[in-house]
Amino acid sequence: EVQLVESGGGLVQPGGSLRLSCAASGFTFSNYWMHWVRQAPGKGLVWVSLIYSDGSGSTYADSVKGRFTISRDNAKNTLYLQMNGLRAEDTAVYYCARVYCDGTRCSSGLGYWGQGTLVTVSS
Amino acid sequence: SYELTQPPSVSVSPGQTASITCSGDKLGDKYACWYQQKPGQSPVLVIYQDRKRPSGIPERFSGSKSGNTATLTISGTQAMDEADYYCQAWDGSTFVFGTGTKVTVL
Protein backbone atom coordinates (compact mmCIF):
# COMPACT_ATOMS: atom_id res chain seq x y z
CA GLU A 1 0.00 0.00 0.00
CA VAL A 2 1.32 3.43 -0.98
CA GLN A 3 1.87 5.64 2.06
CA LEU A 4 3.07 9.23 2.23
CA VAL A 5 3.64 10.81 5.64
CA GLU A 6 4.56 14.48 5.92
CA SER A 7 6.26 16.05 8.91
CA GLY A 8 8.11 19.20 9.88
CA GLY A 9 5.30 21.73 9.93
CA GLY A 10 4.81 24.24 12.69
CA LEU A 11 4.78 27.90 13.66
CA VAL A 12 7.53 30.09 12.23
CA GLN A 13 8.09 33.83 12.18
CA PRO A 14 8.03 35.82 8.93
CA GLY A 15 11.40 35.59 7.24
CA GLY A 16 12.15 32.29 8.92
CA SER A 17 12.90 28.85 7.51
CA LEU A 18 11.40 25.40 7.79
CA ARG A 19 12.14 22.03 6.21
CA LEU A 20 9.30 19.65 5.46
CA SER A 21 9.80 15.92 4.98
CA CYS A 22 7.65 13.29 3.32
CA ALA A 23 8.40 9.65 4.12
CA ALA A 24 7.29 7.30 1.35
CA SER A 25 6.59 3.59 1.55
CA GLY A 26 4.79 0.86 -0.34
CA PHE A 27 6.35 1.61 -3.73
CA THR A 28 9.72 2.05 -5.42
CA PHE A 29 10.24 5.69 -4.51
CA SER A 30 13.12 6.25 -6.94
CA ASN A 31 10.88 5.48 -9.93
CA TYR A 32 8.45 8.37 -9.50
CA TRP A 33 8.23 12.12 -9.86
CA MET A 34 7.07 13.67 -6.59
CA HIS A 35 5.16 16.88 -5.85
CA TRP A 36 4.37 19.36 -3.11
CA VAL A 37 0.92 20.97 -3.10
CA ARG A 38 -0.39 23.43 -0.54
CA GLN A 39 -3.76 24.68 0.63
CA ALA A 40 -4.25 27.84 2.67
CA PRO A 41 -7.02 27.68 5.28
CA GLY A 42 -10.39 27.77 3.54
CA LYS A 43 -8.79 28.17 0.12
CA GLY A 44 -8.11 26.02 -2.93
CA LEU A 45 -5.28 23.71 -3.90
CA VAL A 46 -2.07 25.31 -5.16
CA TRP A 47 0.74 23.35 -6.77
CA VAL A 48 4.15 24.23 -5.30
CA SER A 49 6.88 22.12 -6.86
CA LEU A 50 7.84 18.85 -8.49
CA ILE A 51 11.05 16.85 -8.69
CA TYR A 52 12.06 14.20 -11.19
CA SER A 53 12.50 10.63 -10.07
CA ASP A 54 16.30 10.78 -9.98
CA GLY A 55 16.40 14.32 -8.61
CA SER A 56 18.02 15.67 -11.78
CA GLY A 57 15.42 18.35 -12.33
CA SER A 58 12.69 20.31 -10.60
CA THR A 59 10.19 23.08 -11.27
CA TYR A 60 8.43 25.58 -9.01
CA ALA A 61 5.38 27.78 -8.90
CA ASP A 62 6.27 31.44 -9.45
CA SER A 63 5.07 32.27 -5.92
CA VAL A 64 7.84 30.19 -4.29
CA LYS A 65 10.61 30.31 -6.88
CA GLY A 66 13.90 31.41 -5.34
CA ARG A 67 12.67 30.80 -1.78
CA PHE A 68 11.74 27.09 -1.72
CA THR A 69 13.91 24.13 -2.71
CA ILE A 70 12.61 20.65 -3.36
CA SER A 71 14.94 17.68 -2.97
CA ARG A 72 14.83 13.96 -2.38
CA ASP A 73 16.92 11.17 -0.90
CA ASN A 74 16.08 8.01 -2.79
CA ALA A 75 18.15 5.91 -0.39
CA LYS A 76 15.93 7.07 2.47
CA ASN A 77 12.67 7.13 0.46
CA THR A 78 12.14 10.71 1.56
CA LEU A 79 11.06 13.92 -0.16
CA TYR A 80 11.94 17.34 1.24
CA LEU A 81 10.86 20.94 0.89
CA GLN A 82 13.24 23.57 2.24
CA MET A 83 11.33 26.79 2.76
CA ASN A 84 13.25 30.03 3.30
CA GLY A 85 12.10 33.62 3.52
CA LEU A 86 8.67 32.53 4.71
CA ARG A 87 5.76 34.96 4.42
CA ALA A 88 2.32 35.08 5.97
CA GLU A 89 0.85 34.02 2.63
CA ASP A 90 2.81 30.76 2.82
CA THR A 91 0.56 29.67 5.70
CA ALA A 92 -1.07 26.46 4.51
CA VAL A 93 -1.34 22.72 4.81
CA TYR A 94 1.43 21.22 2.70
CA TYR A 95 0.82 17.88 0.99
CA CYS A 96 3.28 15.62 -0.76
CA ALA A 97 1.84 13.64 -3.63
CA ARG A 98 2.76 10.99 -6.19
CA VAL A 99 1.52 10.57 -9.72
CA TYR A 100 -1.01 7.87 -10.57
CA CYS A 101 0.13 5.07 -12.84
CA ASP A 102 -1.98 2.42 -14.54
CA GLY A 103 0.17 -0.52 -15.42
CA THR A 104 3.52 0.77 -16.60
CA ARG A 105 2.35 4.18 -17.76
CA CYS A 106 2.09 7.18 -15.45
CA SER A 107 -0.34 10.03 -15.86
CA SER A 108 -0.04 13.64 -14.77
CA GLY A 109 -2.73 13.05 -12.15
CA LEU A 110 -1.73 12.94 -8.50
CA GLY A 111 -3.14 9.64 -7.30
CA TYR A 112 -1.57 9.40 -3.85
CA TRP A 113 -1.48 12.10 -1.19
CA GLY A 114 -0.22 12.36 2.34
CA GLN A 115 -2.32 13.69 5.19
CA GLY A 116 -0.59 17.06 5.06
CA THR A 117 1.41 19.12 7.54
CA LEU A 118 0.38 22.60 8.65
CA VAL A 119 2.80 25.51 8.29
CA THR A 120 1.83 28.73 10.06
CA VAL A 121 3.83 31.88 9.40
CA SER A 122 3.09 34.49 12.02
CA SER A 123 4.80 36.75 14.53
CA SER B 1 0.65 32.37 -15.56
CA TYR B 2 -1.71 29.64 -16.67
CA GLU B 3 -5.21 29.65 -15.16
CA LEU B 4 -8.08 27.18 -15.02
CA THR B 5 -11.55 28.58 -14.29
CA GLN B 6 -14.37 26.69 -12.58
CA PRO B 7 -17.79 27.81 -11.34
CA PRO B 8 -17.67 28.51 -7.59
CA SER B 9 -20.65 26.29 -6.80
CA VAL B 10 -23.01 23.71 -8.25
CA SER B 11 -26.18 22.43 -6.60
CA VAL B 12 -27.80 19.12 -7.43
CA SER B 13 -30.65 17.01 -6.10
CA PRO B 14 -29.93 13.43 -5.01
CA GLY B 15 -30.10 11.04 -7.95
CA GLN B 16 -29.67 13.82 -10.51
CA THR B 17 -26.67 14.72 -12.65
CA ALA B 18 -24.09 17.32 -11.68
CA SER B 19 -21.75 18.84 -14.26
CA ILE B 20 -18.68 20.90 -13.41
CA THR B 21 -16.76 22.76 -16.08
CA CYS B 22 -13.11 23.77 -16.21
CA SER B 23 -11.89 26.24 -18.83
CA GLY B 24 -8.39 27.29 -19.75
CA ASP B 25 -6.39 28.57 -22.66
CA LYS B 26 -5.27 25.66 -24.88
CA LEU B 27 -6.68 23.15 -22.38
CA GLY B 28 -7.61 21.14 -25.44
CA ASP B 29 -3.90 20.44 -25.96
CA LYS B 30 -3.37 19.19 -22.39
CA TYR B 31 -4.71 16.37 -20.25
CA ALA B 32 -7.19 17.34 -17.54
CA CYS B 33 -7.56 15.64 -14.17
CA TRP B 34 -10.20 16.02 -11.48
CA TYR B 35 -9.99 15.74 -7.70
CA GLN B 36 -12.59 15.43 -4.98
CA GLN B 37 -11.85 16.88 -1.55
CA LYS B 38 -14.08 16.51 1.48
CA PRO B 39 -13.65 18.72 4.58
CA GLY B 40 -10.58 17.83 6.60
CA GLN B 41 -9.42 15.22 4.10
CA SER B 42 -6.72 14.99 1.46
CA PRO B 43 -7.76 15.26 -2.20
CA VAL B 44 -8.72 12.14 -4.13
CA LEU B 45 -8.06 11.73 -7.85
CA VAL B 46 -11.36 10.84 -9.57
CA ILE B 47 -10.49 11.40 -13.25
CA TYR B 48 -7.16 11.47 -15.11
CA GLN B 49 -6.23 11.92 -18.78
CA ASP B 50 -9.54 13.69 -19.41
CA ARG B 51 -11.79 10.66 -19.01
CA LYS B 52 -10.11 7.76 -17.22
CA ARG B 53 -11.13 6.62 -13.74
CA PRO B 54 -8.55 5.37 -11.24
CA SER B 55 -9.27 2.01 -9.71
CA GLY B 56 -11.85 2.24 -6.95
CA ILE B 57 -13.61 5.33 -8.29
CA PRO B 58 -17.34 4.72 -8.91
CA GLU B 59 -18.63 4.64 -12.50
CA ARG B 60 -20.95 7.57 -11.79
CA PHE B 61 -17.90 9.83 -12.14
CA SER B 62 -17.02 10.57 -15.75
CA GLY B 63 -14.90 13.11 -17.59
CA SER B 64 -15.00 14.67 -21.03
CA LYS B 65 -13.47 17.54 -22.93
CA SER B 66 -14.59 19.74 -25.79
CA GLY B 67 -12.26 22.38 -27.12
CA ASN B 68 -10.73 24.22 -24.18
CA THR B 69 -13.34 23.11 -21.66
CA ALA B 70 -13.16 19.94 -19.58
CA THR B 71 -16.24 18.64 -17.77
CA LEU B 72 -16.65 16.37 -14.76
CA THR B 73 -20.06 14.69 -14.65
CA ILE B 74 -21.49 12.96 -11.62
CA SER B 75 -24.45 10.79 -12.61
CA GLY B 76 -26.96 9.68 -10.00
CA THR B 77 -25.38 12.02 -7.45
CA GLN B 78 -25.34 10.75 -3.88
CA ALA B 79 -25.14 12.65 -0.62
CA MET B 80 -21.57 11.35 -0.18
CA ASP B 81 -20.53 13.21 -3.34
CA GLU B 82 -20.95 16.57 -1.61
CA ALA B 83 -17.44 18.00 -1.67
CA ASP B 84 -15.09 20.46 -3.35
CA TYR B 85 -13.88 19.49 -6.81
CA TYR B 86 -10.75 20.75 -8.54
CA CYS B 87 -9.54 20.34 -12.10
CA GLN B 88 -5.84 20.26 -12.86
CA ALA B 89 -3.64 20.39 -15.94
CA TRP B 90 0.05 20.08 -16.74
CA ASP B 91 1.47 22.66 -19.12
CA GLY B 92 4.78 20.88 -19.66
CA SER B 93 6.69 22.52 -16.86
CA THR B 94 4.23 23.37 -14.13
CA PHE B 95 1.02 21.99 -12.74
CA VAL B 96 -2.04 24.18 -12.34
CA PHE B 97 -5.18 23.59 -10.29
CA GLY B 98 -8.52 25.11 -11.08
CA THR B 99 -10.30 27.56 -8.81
CA GLY B 100 -12.47 24.84 -7.29
CA THR B 101 -16.20 24.10 -7.27
CA LYS B 102 -18.28 23.33 -4.22
CA VAL B 103 -20.90 20.70 -5.02
CA THR B 104 -23.93 20.78 -2.74
CA VAL B 105 -26.39 17.91 -2.76
CA LEU B 106 -29.73 19.37 -1.73
PDB file of C-alpha atoms in Angstrom:
ATOM      1  CA  GLU A   1       0.000   0.000   0.000  1.00  0.00           C
ATOM      2  CA  VAL A   2       1.324   3.428  -0.979  1.00  0.00           C
ATOM      3  CA  GLN A   3       1.866   5.644   2.055  1.00  0.00           C
ATOM      4  CA  LEU A   4       3.074   9.232   2.231  1.00  0.00           C
ATOM      5  CA  VAL A   5       3.637  10.811   5.640  1.00  0.00           C
ATOM      6  CA  GLU A   6       4.556  14.478   5.922  1.00  0.00           C
ATOM      7  CA  SER A   7       6.265  16.054   8.906  1.00  0.00           C
ATOM      8  CA  GLY A   8       8.106  19.201   9.883  1.00  0.00           C
ATOM      9  CA  GLY A   9       5.300  21.728   9.927  1.00  0.00           C
ATOM     10  CA  GLY A  10       4.811  24.240  12.691  1.00  0.00           C
ATOM     11  CA  LEU A  11       4.778  27.899  13.663  1.00  0.00           C
ATOM     12  CA  VAL A  12       7.526  30.088  12.229  1.00  0.00           C
ATOM     13  CA  GLN A  13       8.094  33.829  12.179  1.00  0.00           C
ATOM     14  CA  PRO A  14       8.027  35.821   8.932  1.00  0.00           C
ATOM     15  CA  GLY A  15      11.404  35.586   7.237  1.00  0.00           C
ATOM     16  CA  GLY A  16      12.152  32.286   8.920  1.00  0.00           C
ATOM     17  CA  SER A  17      12.896  28.854   7.509  1.00  0.00           C
ATOM     18  CA  LEU A  18      11.404  25.395   7.790  1.00  0.00           C
ATOM     19  CA  ARG A  19      12.136  22.026   6.211  1.00  0.00           C
ATOM     20  CA  LEU A  20       9.304  19.647   5.463  1.00  0.00           C
ATOM     21  CA  SER A  21       9.801  15.918   4.985  1.00  0.00           C
ATOM     22  CA  CYS A  22       7.655  13.289   3.324  1.00  0.00           C
ATOM     23  CA  ALA A  23       8.401   9.647   4.125  1.00  0.00           C
ATOM     24  CA  ALA A  24       7.294   7.303   1.350  1.00  0.00           C
ATOM     25  CA  SER A  25       6.595   3.591   1.551  1.00  0.00           C
ATOM     26  CA  GLY A  26       4.792   0.860  -0.338  1.00  0.00           C
ATOM     27  CA  PHE A  27       6.346   1.612  -3.729  1.00  0.00           C
ATOM     28  CA  THR A  28       9.721   2.053  -5.417  1.00  0.00           C
ATOM     29  CA  PHE A  29      10.241   5.693  -4.511  1.00  0.00           C
ATOM     30  CA  SER A  30      13.124   6.248  -6.937  1.00  0.00           C
ATOM     31  CA  ASN A  31      10.884   5.481  -9.930  1.00  0.00           C
ATOM     32  CA  TYR A  32       8.453   8.368  -9.505  1.00  0.00           C
ATOM     33  CA  TRP A  33       8.227  12.117  -9.859  1.00  0.00           C
ATOM     34  CA  MET A  34       7.068  13.665  -6.594  1.00  0.00           C
ATOM     35  CA  HIS A  35       5.162  16.875  -5.855  1.00  0.00           C
ATOM     36  CA  TRP A  36       4.373  19.356  -3.113  1.00  0.00           C
ATOM     37  CA  VAL A  37       0.925  20.966  -3.103  1.00  0.00           C
ATOM     38  CA  ARG A  38      -0.389  23.433  -0.539  1.00  0.00           C
ATOM     39  CA  GLN A  39      -3.759  24.678   0.632  1.00  0.00           C
ATOM     40  CA  ALA A  40      -4.248  27.839   2.666  1.00  0.00           C
ATOM     41  CA  PRO A  41      -7.022  27.681   5.282  1.00  0.00           C
ATOM     42  CA  GLY A  42     -10.394  27.770   3.539  1.00  0.00           C
ATOM     43  CA  LYS A  43      -8.794  28.173   0.124  1.00  0.00           C
ATOM     44  CA  GLY A  44      -8.113  26.024  -2.928  1.00  0.00           C
ATOM     45  CA  LEU A  45      -5.280  23.713  -3.904  1.00  0.00           C
ATOM     46  CA  VAL A  46      -2.073  25.306  -5.162  1.00  0.00           C
ATOM     47  CA  TRP A  47       0.744  23.352  -6.774  1.00  0.00           C
ATOM     48  CA  VAL A  48       4.146  24.226  -5.299  1.00  0.00           C
ATOM     49  CA  SER A  49       6.885  22.122  -6.860  1.00  0.00           C
ATOM     50  CA  LEU A  50       7.843  18.850  -8.490  1.00  0.00           C
ATOM     51  CA  ILE A  51      11.048  16.845  -8.694  1.00  0.00           C
ATOM     52  CA  TYR A  52      12.060  14.200 -11.190  1.00  0.00           C
ATOM     53  CA  SER A  53      12.496  10.629 -10.074  1.00  0.00           C
ATOM     54  CA  ASP A  54      16.300  10.784  -9.983  1.00  0.00           C
ATOM     55  CA  GLY A  55      16.403  14.323  -8.609  1.00  0.00           C
ATOM     56  CA  SER A  56      18.018  15.670 -11.781  1.00  0.00           C
ATOM     57  CA  GLY A  57      15.416  18.346 -12.328  1.00  0.00           C
ATOM     58  CA  SER A  58      12.687  20.305 -10.602  1.00  0.00           C
ATOM     59  CA  THR A  59      10.194  23.083 -11.266  1.00  0.00           C
ATOM     60  CA  TYR A  60       8.428  25.580  -9.015  1.00  0.00           C
ATOM     61  CA  ALA A  61       5.384  27.784  -8.899  1.00  0.00           C
ATOM     62  CA  ASP A  62       6.271  31.437  -9.446  1.00  0.00           C
ATOM     63  CA  SER A  63       5.075  32.265  -5.922  1.00  0.00           C
ATOM     64  CA  VAL A  64       7.845  30.193  -4.289  1.00  0.00           C
ATOM     65  CA  LYS A  65      10.612  30.313  -6.880  1.00  0.00           C
ATOM     66  CA  GLY A  66      13.901  31.413  -5.345  1.00  0.00           C
ATOM     67  CA  ARG A  67      12.669  30.800  -1.780  1.00  0.00           C
ATOM     68  CA  PHE A  68      11.745  27.094  -1.716  1.00  0.00           C
ATOM     69  CA  THR A  69      13.907  24.130  -2.712  1.00  0.00           C
ATOM     70  CA  ILE A  70      12.609  20.647  -3.365  1.00  0.00           C
ATOM     71  CA  SER A  71      14.942  17.675  -2.969  1.00  0.00           C
ATOM     72  CA  ARG A  72      14.834  13.959  -2.381  1.00  0.00           C
ATOM     73  CA  ASP A  73      16.921  11.170  -0.901  1.00  0.00           C
ATOM     74  CA  ASN A  74      16.080   8.012  -2.793  1.00  0.00           C
ATOM     75  CA  ALA A  75      18.146   5.905  -0.392  1.00  0.00           C
ATOM     76  CA  LYS A  76      15.927   7.074   2.467  1.00  0.00           C
ATOM     77  CA  ASN A  77      12.668   7.128   0.463  1.00  0.00           C
ATOM     78  CA  THR A  78      12.137  10.706   1.560  1.00  0.00           C
ATOM     79  CA  LEU A  79      11.062  13.918  -0.163  1.00  0.00           C
ATOM     80  CA  TYR A  80      11.944  17.335   1.237  1.00  0.00           C
ATOM     81  CA  LEU A  81      10.863  20.942   0.889  1.00  0.00           C
ATOM     82  CA  GLN A  82      13.242  23.571   2.238  1.00  0.00           C
ATOM     83  CA  MET A  83      11.326  26.795   2.763  1.00  0.00           C
ATOM     84  CA  ASN A  84      13.249  30.028   3.297  1.00  0.00           C
ATOM     85  CA  GLY A  85      12.095  33.621   3.519  1.00  0.00           C
ATOM     86  CA  LEU A  86       8.670  32.533   4.707  1.00  0.00           C
ATOM     87  CA  ARG A  87       5.761  34.964   4.422  1.00  0.00           C
ATOM     88  CA  ALA A  88       2.319  35.084   5.969  1.00  0.00           C
ATOM     89  CA  GLU A  89       0.850  34.022   2.633  1.00  0.00           C
ATOM     90  CA  ASP A  90       2.812  30.761   2.819  1.00  0.00           C
ATOM     91  CA  THR A  91       0.562  29.672   5.701  1.00  0.00           C
ATOM     92  CA  ALA A  92      -1.065  26.464   4.512  1.00  0.00           C
ATOM     93  CA  VAL A  93      -1.343  22.720   4.813  1.00  0.00           C
ATOM     94  CA  TYR A  94       1.429  21.219   2.702  1.00  0.00           C
ATOM     95  CA  TYR A  95       0.824  17.885   0.995  1.00  0.00           C
ATOM     96  CA  CYS A  96       3.276  15.624  -0.756  1.00  0.00           C
ATOM     97  CA  ALA A  97       1.836  13.635  -3.633  1.00  0.00           C
ATOM     98  CA  ARG A  98       2.755  10.990  -6.189  1.00  0.00           C
ATOM     99  CA  VAL A  99       1.519  10.570  -9.715  1.00  0.00           C
ATOM    100  CA  TYR A 100      -1.012   7.867 -10.570  1.00  0.00           C
ATOM    101  CA  CYS A 101       0.131   5.072 -12.837  1.00  0.00           C
ATOM    102  CA  ASP A 102      -1.976   2.424 -14.541  1.00  0.00           C
ATOM    103  CA  GLY A 103       0.174  -0.523 -15.423  1.00  0.00           C
ATOM    104  CA  THR A 104       3.516   0.768 -16.596  1.00  0.00           C
ATOM    105  CA  ARG A 105       2.353   4.183 -17.764  1.00  0.00           C
ATOM    106  CA  CYS A 106       2.091   7.177 -15.454  1.00  0.00           C
ATOM    107  CA  SER A 107      -0.344  10.032 -15.863  1.00  0.00           C
ATOM    108  CA  SER A 108      -0.045  13.642 -14.766  1.00  0.00           C
ATOM    109  CA  GLY A 109      -2.733  13.046 -12.147  1.00  0.00           C
ATOM    110  CA  LEU A 110      -1.731  12.936  -8.499  1.00  0.00           C
ATOM    111  CA  GLY A 111      -3.137   9.643  -7.304  1.00  0.00           C
ATOM    112  CA  TYR A 112      -1.574   9.404  -3.853  1.00  0.00           C
ATOM    113  CA  TRP A 113      -1.482  12.097  -1.194  1.00  0.00           C
ATOM    114  CA  GLY A 114      -0.222  12.365   2.341  1.00  0.00           C
ATOM    115  CA  GLN A 115      -2.321  13.690   5.193  1.00  0.00           C
ATOM    116  CA  GLY A 116      -0.590  17.062   5.064  1.00  0.00           C
ATOM    117  CA  THR A 117       1.413  19.119   7.539  1.00  0.00           C
ATOM    118  CA  LEU A 118       0.383  22.603   8.654  1.00  0.00           C
ATOM    119  CA  VAL A 119       2.799  25.507   8.295  1.00  0.00           C
ATOM    120  CA  THR A 120       1.832  28.733  10.057  1.00  0.00           C
ATOM    121  CA  VAL A 121       3.832  31.883   9.396  1.00  0.00           C
ATOM    122  CA  SER A 122       3.092  34.488  12.019  1.00  0.00           C
ATOM    123  CA  SER A 123       4.800  36.746  14.528  1.00  0.00           C
TER     124      SER A 123
ATOM    125  CA  SER B   1       0.654  32.371 -15.560  1.00  0.00           C
ATOM    126  CA  TYR B   2      -1.714  29.639 -16.670  1.00  0.00           C
ATOM    127  CA  GLU B   3      -5.212  29.646 -15.164  1.00  0.00           C
ATOM    128  CA  LEU B   4      -8.084  27.183 -15.017  1.00  0.00           C
ATOM    129  CA  THR B   5     -11.551  28.581 -14.286  1.00  0.00           C
ATOM    130  CA  GLN B   6     -14.372  26.688 -12.582  1.00  0.00           C
ATOM    131  CA  PRO B   7     -17.795  27.806 -11.342  1.00  0.00           C
ATOM    132  CA  PRO B   8     -17.672  28.505  -7.589  1.00  0.00           C
ATOM    133  CA  SER B   9     -20.646  26.293  -6.803  1.00  0.00           C
ATOM    134  CA  VAL B  10     -23.012  23.711  -8.249  1.00  0.00           C
ATOM    135  CA  SER B  11     -26.177  22.431  -6.603  1.00  0.00           C
ATOM    136  CA  VAL B  12     -27.798  19.116  -7.434  1.00  0.00           C
ATOM    137  CA  SER B  13     -30.646  17.007  -6.102  1.00  0.00           C
ATOM    138  CA  PRO B  14     -29.933  13.430  -5.011  1.00  0.00           C
ATOM    139  CA  GLY B  15     -30.096  11.044  -7.952  1.00  0.00           C
ATOM    140  CA  GLN B  16     -29.673  13.820 -10.509  1.00  0.00           C
ATOM    141  CA  THR B  17     -26.675  14.722 -12.655  1.00  0.00           C
ATOM    142  CA  ALA B  18     -24.091  17.318 -11.683  1.00  0.00           C
ATOM    143  CA  SER B  19     -21.754  18.839 -14.261  1.00  0.00           C
ATOM    144  CA  ILE B  20     -18.679  20.898 -13.407  1.00  0.00           C
ATOM    145  CA  THR B  21     -16.764  22.762 -16.085  1.00  0.00           C
ATOM    146  CA  CYS B  22     -13.107  23.765 -16.215  1.00  0.00           C
ATOM    147  CA  SER B  23     -11.895  26.236 -18.828  1.00  0.00           C
ATOM    148  CA  GLY B  24      -8.394  27.286 -19.747  1.00  0.00           C
ATOM    149  CA  ASP B  25      -6.388  28.569 -22.664  1.00  0.00           C
ATOM    150  CA  LYS B  26      -5.268  25.659 -24.879  1.00  0.00           C
ATOM    151  CA  LEU B  27      -6.682  23.151 -22.381  1.00  0.00           C
ATOM    152  CA  GLY B  28      -7.611  21.140 -25.439  1.00  0.00           C
ATOM    153  CA  ASP B  29      -3.896  20.439 -25.956  1.00  0.00           C
ATOM    154  CA  LYS B  30      -3.367  19.190 -22.391  1.00  0.00           C
ATOM    155  CA  TYR B  31      -4.714  16.369 -20.254  1.00  0.00           C
ATOM    156  CA  ALA B  32      -7.189  17.343 -17.539  1.00  0.00           C
ATOM    157  CA  CYS B  33      -7.555  15.644 -14.170  1.00  0.00           C
ATOM    158  CA  TRP B  34     -10.196  16.018 -11.476  1.00  0.00           C
ATOM    159  CA  TYR B  35      -9.994  15.744  -7.695  1.00  0.00           C
ATOM    160  CA  GLN B  36     -12.591  15.431  -4.977  1.00  0.00           C
ATOM    161  CA  GLN B  37     -11.850  16.882  -1.549  1.00  0.00           C
ATOM    162  CA  LYS B  38     -14.079  16.506   1.484  1.00  0.00           C
ATOM    163  CA  PRO B  39     -13.654  18.723   4.581  1.00  0.00           C
ATOM    164  CA  GLY B  40     -10.579  17.834   6.600  1.00  0.00           C
ATOM    165  CA  GLN B  41      -9.422  15.219   4.098  1.00  0.00           C
ATOM    166  CA  SER B  42      -6.721  14.993   1.459  1.00  0.00           C
ATOM    167  CA  PRO B  43      -7.762  15.263  -2.198  1.00  0.00           C
ATOM    168  CA  VAL B  44      -8.719  12.138  -4.129  1.00  0.00           C
ATOM    169  CA  LEU B  45      -8.058  11.729  -7.854  1.00  0.00           C
ATOM    170  CA  VAL B  46     -11.358  10.845  -9.567  1.00  0.00           C
ATOM    171  CA  ILE B  47     -10.494  11.405 -13.253  1.00  0.00           C
ATOM    172  CA  TYR B  48      -7.164  11.472 -15.108  1.00  0.00           C
ATOM    173  CA  GLN B  49      -6.233  11.916 -18.778  1.00  0.00           C
ATOM    174  CA  ASP B  50      -9.536  13.692 -19.408  1.00  0.00           C
ATOM    175  CA  ARG B  51     -11.793  10.661 -19.005  1.00  0.00           C
ATOM    176  CA  LYS B  52     -10.108   7.756 -17.218  1.00  0.00           C
ATOM    177  CA  ARG B  53     -11.131   6.618 -13.744  1.00  0.00           C
ATOM    178  CA  PRO B  54      -8.546   5.373 -11.243  1.00  0.00           C
ATOM    179  CA  SER B  55      -9.275   2.010  -9.712  1.00  0.00           C
ATOM    180  CA  GLY B  56     -11.853   2.242  -6.953  1.00  0.00           C
ATOM    181  CA  ILE B  57     -13.613   5.330  -8.294  1.00  0.00           C
ATOM    182  CA  PRO B  58     -17.343   4.720  -8.912  1.00  0.00           C
ATOM    183  CA  GLU B  59     -18.632   4.644 -12.496  1.00  0.00           C
ATOM    184  CA  ARG B  60     -20.954   7.572 -11.787  1.00  0.00           C
ATOM    185  CA  PHE B  61     -17.902   9.830 -12.140  1.00  0.00           C
ATOM    186  CA  SER B  62     -17.018  10.575 -15.754  1.00  0.00           C
ATOM    187  CA  GLY B  63     -14.899  13.108 -17.588  1.00  0.00           C
ATOM    188  CA  SER B  64     -14.998  14.670 -21.032  1.00  0.00           C
ATOM    189  CA  LYS B  65     -13.466  17.538 -22.933  1.00  0.00           C
ATOM    190  CA  SER B  66     -14.588  19.743 -25.790  1.00  0.00           C
ATOM    191  CA  GLY B  67     -12.263  22.382 -27.123  1.00  0.00           C
ATOM    192  CA  ASN B  68     -10.730  24.216 -24.179  1.00  0.00           C
ATOM    193  CA  THR B  69     -13.342  23.115 -21.656  1.00  0.00           C
ATOM    194  CA  ALA B  70     -13.162  19.940 -19.579  1.00  0.00           C
ATOM    195  CA  THR B  71     -16.237  18.644 -17.767  1.00  0.00           C
ATOM    196  CA  LEU B  72     -16.652  16.375 -14.757  1.00  0.00           C
ATOM    197  CA  THR B  73     -20.060  14.694 -14.647  1.00  0.00           C
ATOM    198  CA  ILE B  74     -21.491  12.957 -11.617  1.00  0.00           C
ATOM    199  CA  SER B  75     -24.450  10.792 -12.607  1.00  0.00           C
ATOM    200  CA  GLY B  76     -26.955   9.677  -9.996  1.00  0.00           C
ATOM    201  CA  THR B  77     -25.379  12.016  -7.450  1.00  0.00           C
ATOM    202  CA  GLN B  78     -25.337  10.746  -3.882  1.00  0.00           C
ATOM    203  CA  ALA B  79     -25.138  12.649  -0.623  1.00  0.00           C
ATOM    204  CA  MET B  80     -21.574  11.345  -0.179  1.00  0.00           C
ATOM    205  CA  ASP B  81     -20.535  13.211  -3.341  1.00  0.00           C
ATOM    206  CA  GLU B  82     -20.948  16.570  -1.606  1.00  0.00           C
ATOM    207  CA  ALA B  83     -17.436  18.000  -1.674  1.00  0.00           C
ATOM    208  CA  ASP B  84     -15.092  20.463  -3.346  1.00  0.00           C
ATOM    209  CA  TYR B  85     -13.884  19.493  -6.809  1.00  0.00           C
ATOM    210  CA  TYR B  86     -10.750  20.750  -8.545  1.00  0.00           C
ATOM    211  CA  CYS B  87      -9.544  20.343 -12.096  1.00  0.00           C
ATOM    212  CA  GLN B  88      -5.835  20.262 -12.859  1.00  0.00           C
ATOM    213  CA  ALA B  89      -3.642  20.389 -15.943  1.00  0.00           C
ATOM    214  CA  TRP B  90       0.050  20.080 -16.741  1.00  0.00           C
ATOM    215  CA  ASP B  91       1.473  22.657 -19.124  1.00  0.00           C
ATOM    216  CA  GLY B  92       4.777  20.881 -19.659  1.00  0.00           C
ATOM    217  CA  SER B  93       6.692  22.523 -16.855  1.00  0.00           C
ATOM    218  CA  THR B  94       4.232  23.375 -14.129  1.00  0.00           C
ATOM    219  CA  PHE B  95       1.023  21.994 -12.739  1.00  0.00           C
ATOM    220  CA  VAL B  96      -2.038  24.184 -12.336  1.00  0.00           C
ATOM    221  CA  PHE B  97      -5.177  23.587 -10.293  1.00  0.00           C
ATOM    222  CA  GLY B  98      -8.520  25.114 -11.080  1.00  0.00           C
ATOM    223  CA  THR B  99     -10.296  27.565  -8.812  1.00  0.00           C
ATOM    224  CA  GLY B 100     -12.468  24.839  -7.294  1.00  0.00           C
ATOM    225  CA  THR B 101     -16.201  24.100  -7.272  1.00  0.00           C
ATOM    226  CA  LYS B 102     -18.280  23.331  -4.218  1.00  0.00           C
ATOM    227  CA  VAL B 103     -20.896  20.702  -5.023  1.00  0.00           C
ATOM    228  CA  THR B 104     -23.927  20.782  -2.740  1.00  0.00           C
ATOM    229  CA  VAL B 105     -26.387  17.907  -2.758  1.00  0.00           C
ATOM    230  CA  LEU B 106     -29.735  19.375  -1.735  1.00  0.00           C
TER     231      LEU B 106
END
